[in-house]
PDB file of C-alpha atoms in Angstrom:
ATOM      1  CA  MET M   1      73.604-100.113  -6.746  1.00  0.00           C
ATOM      2  CA  SER M   2      72.745 -97.953  -9.675  1.00  0.00           C
ATOM      3  CA  ALA M   3      71.150 -94.553  -9.278  1.00  0.00           C
ATOM      4  CA  ILE M   4      67.992 -95.794 -11.042  1.00  0.00           C
ATOM      5  CA  LYS M   5      67.543 -98.651  -8.545  1.00  0.00           C
ATOM      6  CA  LEU M   6      68.076 -96.279  -5.589  1.00  0.00           C
ATOM      7  CA  GLY M   7      65.543 -93.865  -7.085  1.00  0.00           C
ATOM      8  CA  ARG M   8      62.947 -96.634  -7.434  1.00  0.00           C
ATOM      9  CA  ILE M   9      63.530 -97.795  -3.867  1.00  0.00           C
ATOM     10  CA  TYR M  10      63.307 -94.204  -2.568  1.00  0.00           C
ATOM     11  CA  PHE M  11      60.020 -93.535  -4.398  1.00  0.00           C
ATOM     12  CA  GLY M  12      58.698 -96.957  -3.367  1.00  0.00           C
ATOM     13  CA  VAL M  13      59.357 -96.195   0.311  1.00  0.00           C
ATOM     14  CA  ILE M  14      57.760 -92.740  -0.041  1.00  0.00           C
ATOM     15  CA  GLY M  15      54.716 -94.261  -1.791  1.00  0.00           C
ATOM     16  CA  ILE M  16      54.237 -96.947   0.852  1.00  0.00           C
ATOM     17  CA  SER M  17      54.602 -94.360   3.626  1.00  0.00           C
ATOM     18  CA  PHE M  18      52.001 -92.165   1.942  1.00  0.00           C
ATOM     19  CA  LEU M  19      49.548 -95.074   1.587  1.00  0.00           C
ATOM     20  CA  PHE M  20      50.099 -96.081   5.202  1.00  0.00           C
ATOM     21  CA  ALA M  21      49.370 -92.514   6.338  1.00  0.00           C
ATOM     22  CA  ILE M  22      46.135 -92.413   4.329  1.00  0.00           C
ATOM     23  CA  VAL M  23      44.914 -95.845   5.434  1.00  0.00           C
ATOM     24  CA  SER M  24      45.714 -95.276   9.097  1.00  0.00           C
ATOM     25  CA  CYS M  25      43.702 -92.062   9.200  1.00  0.00           C
ATOM     26  CA  GLY M  26      40.269 -93.155  10.336  1.00  0.00           C
ATOM     27  CA  PRO M  27      37.247 -90.941  10.754  1.00  0.00           C
ATOM     28  CA  SER M  28      37.795 -88.095  13.147  1.00  0.00           C
ATOM     29  CA  ARG M  29      34.417 -88.464  14.852  1.00  0.00           C
ATOM     30  CA  LYS M  30      33.670 -91.236  17.281  1.00  0.00           C
ATOM     31  CA  ILE M  31      30.933 -93.693  16.345  1.00  0.00           C
ATOM     32  CA  SER M  32      29.144 -95.282  19.252  1.00  0.00           C
ATOM     33  CA  ARG M  33      28.124 -98.847  18.520  1.00  0.00           C
ATOM     34  CA  SER M  34      25.267-100.866  19.904  1.00  0.00           C
ATOM     35  CA  THR M  35      25.179-104.641  19.768  1.00  0.00           C
ATOM     36  CA  THR M  36      23.421-104.622  16.409  1.00  0.00           C
ATOM     37  CA  HIS M  37      24.341-101.517  14.438  1.00  0.00           C
ATOM     38  CA  TYR M  38      25.917 -98.127  14.873  1.00  0.00           C
ATOM     39  CA  GLN M  39      24.087 -95.161  16.237  1.00  0.00           C
ATOM     40  CA  SER M  40      23.587 -92.729  13.386  1.00  0.00           C
ATOM     41  CA  THR M  41      23.652 -88.977  13.356  1.00  0.00           C
ATOM     42  CA  LYS M  42      20.620 -86.921  12.388  1.00  0.00           C
ATOM     43  CA  LYS M  43      22.309 -86.114   9.052  1.00  0.00           C
ATOM     44  CA  GLU M  44      22.764 -89.837   8.309  1.00  0.00           C
ATOM     45  CA  ASP M  45      19.124 -90.432   9.274  1.00  0.00           C
ATOM     46  CA  ARG M  46      18.021 -87.799   6.743  1.00  0.00           C
ATOM     47  CA  ASN M  47      20.216 -89.323   4.036  1.00  0.00           C
ATOM     48  CA  VAL M  48      18.782 -92.809   4.564  1.00  0.00           C
ATOM     49  CA  ILE M  49      15.230 -91.475   4.727  1.00  0.00           C
ATOM     50  CA  GLN M  50      15.745 -89.441   1.539  1.00  0.00           C
ATOM     51  CA  LYS M  51      17.168 -92.483  -0.242  1.00  0.00           C
ATOM     52  CA  TYR M  52      14.189 -94.671   0.657  1.00  0.00           C
ATOM     53  CA  GLU M  53      11.627 -91.925   0.077  1.00  0.00           C
ATOM     54  CA  ALA M  54      12.915 -91.729  -3.501  1.00  0.00           C
ATOM     55  CA  LEU M  55      13.072 -95.510  -3.897  1.00  0.00           C
ATOM     56  CA  LEU M  56       9.629 -96.138  -2.432  1.00  0.00           C
ATOM     57  CA  GLN M  57       8.085 -92.951  -3.862  1.00  0.00           C
ATOM     58  CA  THR M  58       6.500 -91.951  -0.581  1.00  0.00           C
ATOM     59  CA  ASN M  59       7.162 -89.772   2.457  1.00  0.00           C
ATOM     60  CA  LEU M  60       8.716 -91.433   5.499  1.00  0.00           C
ATOM     61  CA  GLY M  61       8.872 -89.925   8.945  1.00  0.00           C
ATOM     62  CA  PRO M  62      12.069 -89.527  10.977  1.00  0.00           C
ATOM     63  CA  ALA M  63      10.875 -92.296  13.311  1.00  0.00           C
ATOM     64  CA  SER M  64      11.463 -94.708  10.399  1.00  0.00           C
ATOM     65  CA  ALA M  65      15.193 -93.903  10.206  1.00  0.00           C
ATOM     66  CA  PRO M  66      16.451 -96.777  12.420  1.00  0.00           C
ATOM     67  CA  PHE M  67      14.389 -99.291  10.433  1.00  0.00           C
ATOM     68  CA  TYR M  68      15.624 -98.085   7.029  1.00  0.00           C
ATOM     69  CA  GLU M  69      19.172 -97.639   8.255  1.00  0.00           C
ATOM     70  CA  TYR M  70      19.168-101.260   9.405  1.00  0.00           C
ATOM     71  CA  ILE M  71      17.647-102.767   6.261  1.00  0.00           C
ATOM     72  CA  ASP M  72      19.943-100.646   4.106  1.00  0.00           C
ATOM     73  CA  LYS M  73      22.882-102.632   5.476  1.00  0.00           C
ATOM     74  CA  TRP M  74      21.224-105.857   4.262  1.00  0.00           C
ATOM     75  CA  MET M  75      20.534-104.649   0.720  1.00  0.00           C
ATOM     76  CA  GLY M  76      22.440-106.793  -1.762  1.00  0.00           C
ATOM     77  CA  ALA M  77      23.398-109.485   0.759  1.00  0.00           C
ATOM     78  CA  PRO M  78      23.664-112.780  -1.142  1.00  0.00           C
ATOM     79  CA  TYR M  79      21.154-115.584  -0.790  1.00  0.00           C
ATOM     80  CA  ARG M  80      22.152-118.670   1.178  1.00  0.00           C
ATOM     81  CA  TYR M  81      19.629-121.345   2.110  1.00  0.00           C
ATOM     82  CA  GLY M  82      19.438-121.566   5.909  1.00  0.00           C
ATOM     83  CA  GLY M  83      21.677-118.515   6.254  1.00  0.00           C
ATOM     84  CA  ALA M  84      21.068-115.603   8.583  1.00  0.00           C
ATOM     85  CA  THR M  85      24.076-113.318   8.141  1.00  0.00           C
ATOM     86  CA  MET M  86      24.942-110.490   5.778  1.00  0.00           C
ATOM     87  CA  HIS M  87      27.334-112.934   4.105  1.00  0.00           C
ATOM     88  CA  GLY M  88      24.373-115.093   3.094  1.00  0.00           C
ATOM     89  CA  THR M  89      20.753-115.249   4.192  1.00  0.00           C
ATOM     90  CA  ASP M  90      17.476-116.761   3.174  1.00  0.00           C
ATOM     91  CA  CYS M  91      14.152-114.934   3.412  1.00  0.00           C
ATOM     92  CA  SER M  92      13.278-116.126   6.911  1.00  0.00           C
ATOM     93  CA  GLY M  93      16.827-115.407   8.106  1.00  0.00           C
ATOM     94  CA  LEU M  94      16.413-111.778   7.061  1.00  0.00           C
ATOM     95  CA  VAL M  95      13.121-111.573   8.982  1.00  0.00           C
ATOM     96  CA  TRP M  96      14.697-113.351  11.968  1.00  0.00           C
ATOM     97  CA  ASN M  97      17.482-110.730  12.122  1.00  0.00           C
ATOM     98  CA  VAL M  98      15.230-107.695  11.665  1.00  0.00           C
ATOM     99  CA  TYR M  99      12.850-108.823  14.393  1.00  0.00           C
ATOM    100  CA  LYS M 100      15.648-109.845  16.764  1.00  0.00           C
ATOM    101  CA  ASP M 101      17.761-106.724  16.304  1.00  0.00           C
ATOM    102  CA  LEU M 102      15.146-103.995  15.829  1.00  0.00           C
ATOM    103  CA  TYR M 103      12.171-105.260  17.825  1.00  0.00           C
ATOM    104  CA  ASN M 104      13.845-107.647  20.293  1.00  0.00           C
ATOM    105  CA  ILE M 105      11.405-110.377  19.239  1.00  0.00           C
ATOM    106  CA  ASN M 106      12.492-113.973  18.619  1.00  0.00           C
ATOM    107  CA  VAL M 107      10.746-115.455  15.610  1.00  0.00           C
ATOM    108  CA  PRO M 108      11.276-118.864  14.000  1.00  0.00           C
ATOM    109  CA  HIS M 109      13.820-119.207  11.183  1.00  0.00           C
ATOM    110  CA  SER M 110      11.250-120.705   8.816  1.00  0.00           C
ATOM    111  CA  SER M 111       8.765-118.817   6.637  1.00  0.00           C
ATOM    112  CA  GLU M 112       6.163-121.524   7.210  1.00  0.00           C
ATOM    113  CA  LYS M 113       6.564-121.347  11.013  1.00  0.00           C
ATOM    114  CA  GLN M 114       6.581-117.540  10.930  1.00  0.00           C
ATOM    115  CA  TYR M 115       3.252-117.631   9.106  1.00  0.00           C
ATOM    116  CA  GLU M 116       1.796-120.146  11.560  1.00  0.00           C
ATOM    117  CA  GLU M 117       2.892-118.206  14.650  1.00  0.00           C
ATOM    118  CA  CYS M 118       2.242-114.591  13.646  1.00  0.00           C
ATOM    119  CA  LYS M 119      -1.007-112.699  14.071  1.00  0.00           C
ATOM    120  CA  HIS M 120      -2.659-112.615  10.643  1.00  0.00           C
ATOM    121  CA  ILE M 121      -3.737-109.168   9.472  1.00  0.00           C
ATOM    122  CA  ASN M 122      -5.568-107.616   6.542  1.00  0.00           C
ATOM    123  CA  ALA M 123      -3.043-106.904   3.782  1.00  0.00           C
ATOM    124  CA  GLN M 124      -4.798-103.635   2.960  1.00  0.00           C
ATOM    125  CA  HIS M 125      -3.673-102.243   6.303  1.00  0.00           C
ATOM    126  CA  LEU M 126       0.012-103.221   6.153  1.00  0.00           C
ATOM    127  CA  LYS M 127       2.479-101.086   8.072  1.00  0.00           C
ATOM    128  CA  GLU M 128       6.243-100.809   7.957  1.00  0.00           C
ATOM    129  CA  GLY M 129       7.938-103.901   9.390  1.00  0.00           C
ATOM    130  CA  GLU M 130       4.987-106.250   9.040  1.00  0.00           C
ATOM    131  CA  LEU M 131       5.362-109.518   7.177  1.00  0.00           C
ATOM    132  CA  VAL M 132       4.118-110.624   3.763  1.00  0.00           C
ATOM    133  CA  PHE M 133       3.922-114.323   2.932  1.00  0.00           C
ATOM    134  CA  PHE M 134       3.979-116.221  -0.353  1.00  0.00           C
ATOM    135  CA  ARG M 135       3.469-119.699  -1.728  1.00  0.00           C
ATOM    136  CA  ILE M 136       6.171-120.079  -4.390  1.00  0.00           C
ATOM    137  CA  ASN M 137       6.647-122.874  -6.959  1.00  0.00           C
ATOM    138  CA  LYS M 138       3.513-124.923  -6.260  1.00  0.00           C
ATOM    139  CA  HIS M 139       4.332-125.444  -2.570  1.00  0.00           C
ATOM    140  CA  LYS M 140       1.307-126.449  -0.568  1.00  0.00           C
ATOM    141  CA  THR M 141       2.381-124.263   2.333  1.00  0.00           C
ATOM    142  CA  VAL M 142       4.006-120.863   2.755  1.00  0.00           C
ATOM    143  CA  SER M 143       7.521-120.948   1.333  1.00  0.00           C
ATOM    144  CA  HIS M 144       8.611-117.305   1.219  1.00  0.00           C
ATOM    145  CA  VAL M 145       8.423-114.230   3.449  1.00  0.00           C
ATOM    146  CA  GLY M 146       9.262-110.554   3.101  1.00  0.00           C
ATOM    147  CA  ILE M 147       9.057-107.425   5.235  1.00  0.00           C
ATOM    148  CA  TYR M 148       6.658-104.676   4.203  1.00  0.00           C
ATOM    149  CA  LEU M 149       8.203-101.241   3.720  1.00  0.00           C
ATOM    150  CA  ALA M 150       5.735 -98.725   2.280  1.00  0.00           C
ATOM    151  CA  ASN M 151       3.793 -97.951  -0.878  1.00  0.00           C
ATOM    152  CA  ASN M 152       3.247-101.652  -1.690  1.00  0.00           C
ATOM    153  CA  LYS M 153       7.000-102.433  -1.583  1.00  0.00           C
ATOM    154  CA  PHE M 154       8.695-105.121   0.486  1.00  0.00           C
ATOM    155  CA  ILE M 155      12.239-106.290   1.166  1.00  0.00           C
ATOM    156  CA  HIS M 156      13.124-109.968   0.927  1.00  0.00           C
ATOM    157  CA  ALA M 157      15.937-112.380   0.070  1.00  0.00           C
ATOM    158  CA  THR M 158      15.639-113.858  -3.410  1.00  0.00           C
ATOM    159  CA  THR M 159      17.522-116.955  -4.524  1.00  0.00           C
ATOM    160  CA  LYS M 160      18.975-115.267  -7.605  1.00  0.00           C
ATOM    161  CA  ARG M 161      19.540-111.656  -6.561  1.00  0.00           C
ATOM    162  CA  GLY M 162      19.867-111.766  -2.786  1.00  0.00           C
ATOM    163  CA  VAL M 163      18.277-109.124  -0.542  1.00  0.00           C
ATOM    164  CA  MET M 164      16.299-106.638  -2.575  1.00  0.00           C
ATOM    165  CA  ILE M 165      13.063-104.665  -2.793  1.00  0.00           C
ATOM    166  CA  ASP M 166      10.092-105.696  -4.930  1.00  0.00           C
ATOM    167  CA  ASP M 167       6.484-104.600  -5.381  1.00  0.00           C
ATOM    168  CA  LEU M 168       3.547-106.665  -4.141  1.00  0.00           C
ATOM    169  CA  SER M 169       1.599-105.774  -7.274  1.00  0.00           C
ATOM    170  CA  GLU M 170       4.128-107.430  -9.609  1.00  0.00           C
ATOM    171  CA  PRO M 171       2.229-110.343 -11.205  1.00  0.00           C
ATOM    172  CA  TYR M 172       4.622-112.985  -9.847  1.00  0.00           C
ATOM    173  CA  TYR M 173       4.187-111.829  -6.236  1.00  0.00           C
ATOM    174  CA  ALA M 174       0.498-110.950  -6.564  1.00  0.00           C
ATOM    175  CA  LYS M 175      -0.247-114.503  -7.739  1.00  0.00           C
ATOM    176  CA  ALA M 176       1.897-116.123  -5.006  1.00  0.00           C
ATOM    177  CA  PHE M 177       0.687-113.865  -2.155  1.00  0.00           C
ATOM    178  CA  VAL M 178      -0.857-115.795   0.741  1.00  0.00           C
ATOM    179  CA  GLY M 179      -1.314-113.225   3.480  1.00  0.00           C
ATOM    180  CA  ALA M 180       0.222-110.811   5.944  1.00  0.00           C
ATOM    181  CA  GLY M 181       1.048-110.892   9.611  1.00  0.00           C
ATOM    182  CA  ARG M 182       2.815-109.318  12.542  1.00  0.00           C
ATOM    183  CA  PHE M 183       4.624-110.387  15.691  1.00  0.00           C
ATOM    184  CA  ARG M 184       4.504-107.097  17.571  1.00  0.00           C
TER     185      ARG M 184
END
């Protein structure tokens, strides 16, 4: 073999060894996992809270950290009709997961059924984690659901942009708004 070929092989082996060493080095701290999501540190809690305080333009207490940490994992998940995973979810699938994993409450996987079965509340008194319902595209019944966050904002799964945050006062949502409710 020529010296050039041997040099390429030598540097190729060194490069692969280096990449293997980097990839195989995981985090040095242990992360304890629950059945739904990992247990965060206080520093991670502050980071998530700071992120959502800026996004929602309001102050959030440290007790909100598990809620925002959980929904943060869902942000950007694609829309899939009938879906209920981070690989694809519809609006009621997102609600189904949040209530199952954070509140240990089984709710139906249908926005219409969720509206029928929840306790209806005054929308002016919405609190974090409560549900907001909409009648979209001339449906006669409720056809969309989101989860209230704070400062008039809610998280939901949209058909075009997946899981995201919107404002209840946006004309589209204000016109389609039907009511609010809670299961807890």
